[in-house]
Short mmCIF file of C-alpha atoms in Angstrom, two decimals:
data_model
loop_
_atom_site.label_atom_id
_atom_site.label_comp_id
_atom_site.label_asym_id
_atom_site.label_seq_id
_atom_site.Cartn_x
_atom_site.Cartn_y
_atom_site.Cartn_z
CA UNK A 585 -10.21 12.37 22.14
CA UNK A 586 -9.22 11.69 18.59
CA UNK A 587 -11.87 11.69 15.89
CA UNK A 588 -12.27 12.01 12.16
CA UNK A 589 -15.02 13.69 10.18
CA UNK A 590 -15.67 13.11 6.52
CA UNK A 591 -18.34 15.70 5.69
CA UNK A 592 -19.38 14.19 2.36
CA UNK A 593 -21.22 10.89 2.49
CA UNK A 594 -21.46 10.53 -1.28
CA UNK A 595 -19.75 12.34 -4.15
CA UNK A 596 -20.34 11.91 -7.88
CA UNK A 597 -17.81 13.11 -10.43
CA UNK A 598 -17.45 12.63 -14.15
CA UNK A 599 -14.63 10.51 -15.48
CA UNK A 600 -11.65 12.71 -16.19
CA UNK A 601 -12.73 15.39 -13.74
CA UNK A 602 -10.71 16.33 -10.68
CA UNK A 603 -11.58 15.03 -7.24
CA UNK A 604 -11.23 16.29 -3.70
CA UNK A 605 -12.45 14.30 -0.68
CA UNK A 606 -12.54 16.16 2.60
CA UNK A 607 -11.28 14.97 5.95
CA UNK A 608 -11.13 16.88 9.22
CA UNK A 609 -9.56 15.47 12.33
CA UNK A 610 -9.33 16.11 16.02
CA UNK A 611 -6.18 14.93 17.74
CA UNK A 612 -4.27 16.01 20.82
CA UNK A 613 -0.76 15.70 19.44
CA UNK A 614 0.95 15.40 16.08
CA UNK A 615 -1.48 13.30 14.10
CA UNK A 616 -0.74 10.25 12.05
CA UNK A 617 -3.16 10.47 9.13
CA UNK A 618 -4.18 7.89 6.60
CA UNK A 619 -6.40 7.47 3.58
CA UNK A 620 -7.73 4.02 2.72
CA UNK A 621 -9.84 2.86 -0.21
CA UNK A 622 -12.38 0.05 -0.08
CA UNK A 623 -13.57 -1.36 -3.39
CA UNK A 624 -16.94 -3.16 -3.40
CA UNK A 625 -16.69 -6.46 -1.55
CA UNK A 626 -13.04 -5.92 -0.70
CA UNK A 627 -10.94 -5.04 2.29
CA UNK A 628 -9.28 -1.68 2.84
CA UNK A 629 -6.15 -0.73 0.97
CA UNK A 630 -3.81 2.04 2.07
CA UNK A 631 -3.57 4.92 -0.41
CA UNK A 632 -1.19 7.14 1.52
CA UNK A 633 -0.21 8.29 4.98
CA UNK A 634 1.31 11.29 6.69
CA UNK A 635 3.09 11.75 9.97
CA UNK A 636 5.84 14.28 9.37
CA UNK A 637 7.79 16.16 6.72
CA UNK A 638 6.37 17.51 3.49
CA UNK A 639 2.71 18.34 3.98
CA UNK A 640 1.86 17.18 0.45
CA UNK A 641 1.90 13.41 0.38
CA UNK A 642 1.90 11.29 -2.75
CA UNK A 643 0.15 7.95 -2.74
CA UNK A 644 -0.68 5.09 -5.01
CA UNK A 645 -3.04 5.23 -8.00
CA UNK A 646 -2.27 8.92 -8.63
CA UNK A 647 -3.74 10.18 -5.36
CA UNK A 648 -2.24 12.86 -3.16
CA UNK A 649 -3.27 14.49 0.10
CA UNK A 650 -2.35 17.73 1.79
CA UNK A 651 -2.00 18.13 5.55
CA UNK A 652 -3.10 21.53 6.80
CA UNK A 653 -2.54 21.85 10.52
CA UNK A 654 -4.26 25.27 10.75
CA UNK A 655 -7.45 23.76 9.32
CA UNK A 656 -7.09 20.32 10.93
CA UNK A 657 -7.61 18.86 7.49
CA UNK A 658 -6.13 16.12 5.37
CA UNK A 659 -7.97 16.27 2.04
CA UNK A 660 -7.46 13.68 -0.66
CA UNK A 661 -7.12 14.77 -4.27
CA UNK A 662 -6.75 13.32 -7.71
CA UNK A 663 -6.40 15.46 -10.86
CA UNK A 664 -8.26 13.11 -13.20
CA UNK A 665 -10.62 10.42 -11.97
CA UNK A 666 -10.91 7.03 -13.66
CA UNK A 667 -13.99 4.80 -13.59
CA UNK A 668 -12.02 2.28 -11.54
CA UNK A 669 -11.70 4.83 -8.72
CA UNK A 670 -15.35 4.30 -7.80
CA UNK A 671 -15.16 3.00 -4.23
CA UNK A 672 -15.53 3.97 -0.59
CA UNK A 673 -12.78 6.18 0.83
CA UNK A 674 -11.88 6.31 4.49
CA UNK A 675 -9.78 8.84 6.32
CA UNK A 676 -8.20 7.68 9.58
CA UNK A 677 -6.16 9.19 12.39
CA UNK A 678 -4.16 7.51 15.07
CA UNK A 679 -0.87 6.64 16.60
CA UNK A 680 -1.41 3.96 19.24
CA UNK A 681 -5.05 3.62 18.29
CA UNK A 682 -6.84 4.12 15.00
CA UNK A 683 -10.07 6.04 14.41
CA UNK A 684 -11.76 5.93 11.04
CA UNK A 685 -14.14 8.42 9.49
CA UNK A 686 -17.55 7.30 8.28
CA UNK A 687 -16.33 7.12 4.69
CA UNK A 688 -17.16 8.90 1.44
CA UNK A 689 -18.64 6.91 -1.40
CA UNK A 690 -17.34 7.97 -4.79
CA UNK A 691 -19.41 7.38 -7.91
CA UNK A 692 -17.81 8.03 -11.30
CA UNK A 693 -20.05 8.99 -14.21
CA UNK A 694 -18.99 7.96 -17.73
CA UNK B 109 0.13 -15.14 -1.90
CA UNK B 110 -2.72 -13.55 0.06
CA UNK B 111 -1.31 -11.34 2.80
CA UNK B 112 -4.24 -11.33 5.23
CA UNK B 113 -6.90 -13.96 4.75
CA UNK B 114 -10.19 -14.55 6.51
CA UNK B 115 -12.57 -17.47 6.56
CA UNK B 116 -15.38 -17.71 5.91
CA UNK B 117 -16.08 -14.88 3.51
CA UNK B 118 -19.82 -15.10 4.13
CA UNK B 119 -21.60 -16.38 7.20
CA UNK B 120 -25.37 -16.62 7.55
CA UNK B 121 -26.66 -18.01 10.83
CA UNK B 122 -29.56 -17.99 13.27
CA UNK B 123 -29.84 -15.91 16.40
CA UNK B 124 -28.45 -17.65 19.44
CA UNK B 125 -25.84 -19.68 17.57
CA UNK B 126 -22.10 -19.62 18.27
CA UNK B 127 -19.73 -18.97 15.38
CA UNK B 128 -16.05 -18.37 14.73
CA UNK B 129 -14.19 -16.33 12.14
CA UNK B 130 -10.59 -17.15 11.39
CA UNK B 131 -7.81 -14.83 10.31
CA UNK B 132 -4.30 -15.56 9.16
CA UNK B 133 -1.49 -13.29 8.00
CA UNK B 134 1.64 -14.41 6.19
CA UNK B 135 3.43 -11.07 6.43
CA UNK B 136 5.42 -11.89 9.55
CA UNK B 137 3.69 -9.06 11.41
CA UNK B 138 3.61 -8.87 15.19
CA UNK B 139 0.23 -7.18 15.61
CA UNK B 140 -3.27 -8.17 14.51
CA UNK B 141 -6.67 -6.54 14.85
CA UNK B 142 -10.39 -7.14 14.53
CA UNK B 143 -12.65 -4.36 13.24
CA UNK B 144 -16.42 -4.27 12.86
CA UNK B 145 -17.95 -2.33 9.96
CA UNK B 146 -21.63 -1.62 10.43
CA UNK B 147 -24.31 -1.07 7.81
CA UNK B 148 -23.37 2.61 7.58
CA UNK B 149 -19.78 1.65 6.71
CA UNK B 150 -18.49 2.88 10.06
CA UNK B 151 -15.31 1.03 11.06
CA UNK B 152 -14.66 0.45 14.73
CA UNK B 153 -11.75 -1.40 16.28
CA UNK B 154 -12.69 -4.26 18.57
CA UNK B 155 -9.48 -5.98 19.60
CA UNK B 156 -5.77 -5.96 18.97
CA UNK B 157 -3.11 -8.53 19.79
CA UNK B 158 0.63 -8.03 19.77
CA UNK B 159 2.68 -11.24 19.81
CA UNK B 160 -0.32 -13.14 21.15
CA UNK B 161 -0.91 -10.59 23.92
CA UNK B 162 -4.16 -8.61 24.05
CA UNK B 163 -3.33 -4.90 23.88
CA UNK B 164 -6.57 -3.25 22.75
CA UNK B 165 -9.93 -4.34 24.06
CA UNK B 166 -12.61 -1.83 23.21
CA UNK B 167 -16.05 -1.84 24.74
CA UNK B 168 -17.33 -5.01 23.16
CA UNK B 169 -19.90 -7.47 24.59
CA UNK B 170 -18.42 -10.43 26.44
CA UNK B 171 -20.00 -12.66 23.82
CA UNK B 172 -17.05 -11.72 21.59
CA UNK B 173 -13.82 -13.49 22.45
CA UNK B 174 -10.64 -13.23 20.41
CA UNK B 175 -8.03 -15.97 20.47
CA UNK B 176 -4.50 -15.82 19.14
CA UNK B 177 -2.85 -19.27 19.03
CA UNK B 178 0.26 -17.74 17.46
CA UNK B 179 1.20 -14.34 16.11
CA UNK B 180 0.11 -15.26 12.58
CA UNK B 181 -3.45 -16.10 13.60
CA UNK B 182 -6.21 -14.18 15.33
CA UNK B 183 -9.62 -15.81 15.53
CA UNK B 184 -12.88 -14.25 16.66
CA UNK B 185 -15.47 -16.35 18.45
CA UNK B 186 -18.98 -15.01 18.96
CA UNK B 187 -21.41 -16.63 21.39
CA UNK B 188 -25.19 -16.31 21.38
CA UNK B 189 -25.34 -14.30 18.18
CA UNK B 190 -27.77 -11.38 18.06
CA UNK B 191 -29.35 -9.53 15.15
CA UNK B 192 -27.18 -6.49 15.89
CA UNK B 193 -24.04 -8.54 15.30
CA UNK B 194 -24.78 -8.50 11.58
CA UNK B 195 -21.91 -6.59 10.02
CA UNK B 196 -18.71 -7.01 8.09
CA UNK B 197 -15.78 -8.05 10.27
CA UNK B 198 -12.30 -7.14 9.09
CA UNK B 199 -9.07 -8.61 10.28
CA UNK B 200 -5.92 -6.53 9.88
CA UNK B 201 -2.25 -6.73 10.75
CA UNK B 202 0.70 -4.38 11.12
CA UNK B 203 4.43 -4.90 11.49
CA UNK B 204 4.44 -3.47 15.00
CA UNK B 205 1.95 -1.85 17.33
CA UNK B 206 0.23 1.27 16.06
CA UNK B 207 2.96 3.80 16.79
CA UNK B 208 4.73 6.13 14.41
CA UNK B 209 2.32 5.60 11.59
CA UNK B 210 2.38 1.83 11.20
CA UNK B 211 0.49 0.70 8.12
CA UNK B 212 -2.32 -1.77 8.63
CA UNK B 213 -3.05 -4.44 6.05
CA UNK B 214 -6.66 -5.56 5.88
CA UNK B 215 -8.24 -8.85 5.01
CA UNK B 216 -11.17 -9.08 2.57
CA UNK B 217 -13.76 -9.14 5.33
CA UNK B 218 -16.32 -11.63 6.61
CA UNK B 219 -19.91 -10.70 5.97
CA UNK B 220 -21.98 -11.94 8.89
CA UNK B 221 -25.76 -12.01 8.68
CA UNK B 222 -27.75 -13.07 11.73
CA UNK B 223 -31.34 -14.06 11.05
#
């Protein structure tokens, strides 16, 4: 069965610092992987997705993610975090059905 | 120019009542979904419709009944509301069914509180 694990419930980084949010998945075939962001009181917005090709995927707002099949991971990264990046981040996997991780809450310190 | 809209945004009601949440998308998508996000932020799919046909029906109490009058609308009716139904309900849509990495577009959510 497909599943997603986001090991970090809450991460705090300083503004300008780099960021990496972890995501591990379990999927029987070639996974379709997604990262969504949810700002307070808002719906989810797609940051990026991967399903084939280059394992380093560029997304919106300066985010990127790297697919590593050997580690069953799809970690999200950003070189320099802005205060407006404070939000909840969800990793998801699925093709005909979508499974979301429990989310990682990002706090950005001034 | 809202892509996926939901009404109401907030809903506070008593246990035992019946309520509906409406969802509309103006993206011309074929497929729509309802998700429930619990207090721990966990998102779980409830239903999915493709061109007004139910295609995903997860293990959800019979008190929840989706209705799709046309492919741009997917409403969620909940009978005999219980305390455990308190959550945020998200509507979403995608161009086609979830194959080959279809992107889902989410509405702003409806925050339901059952007292």
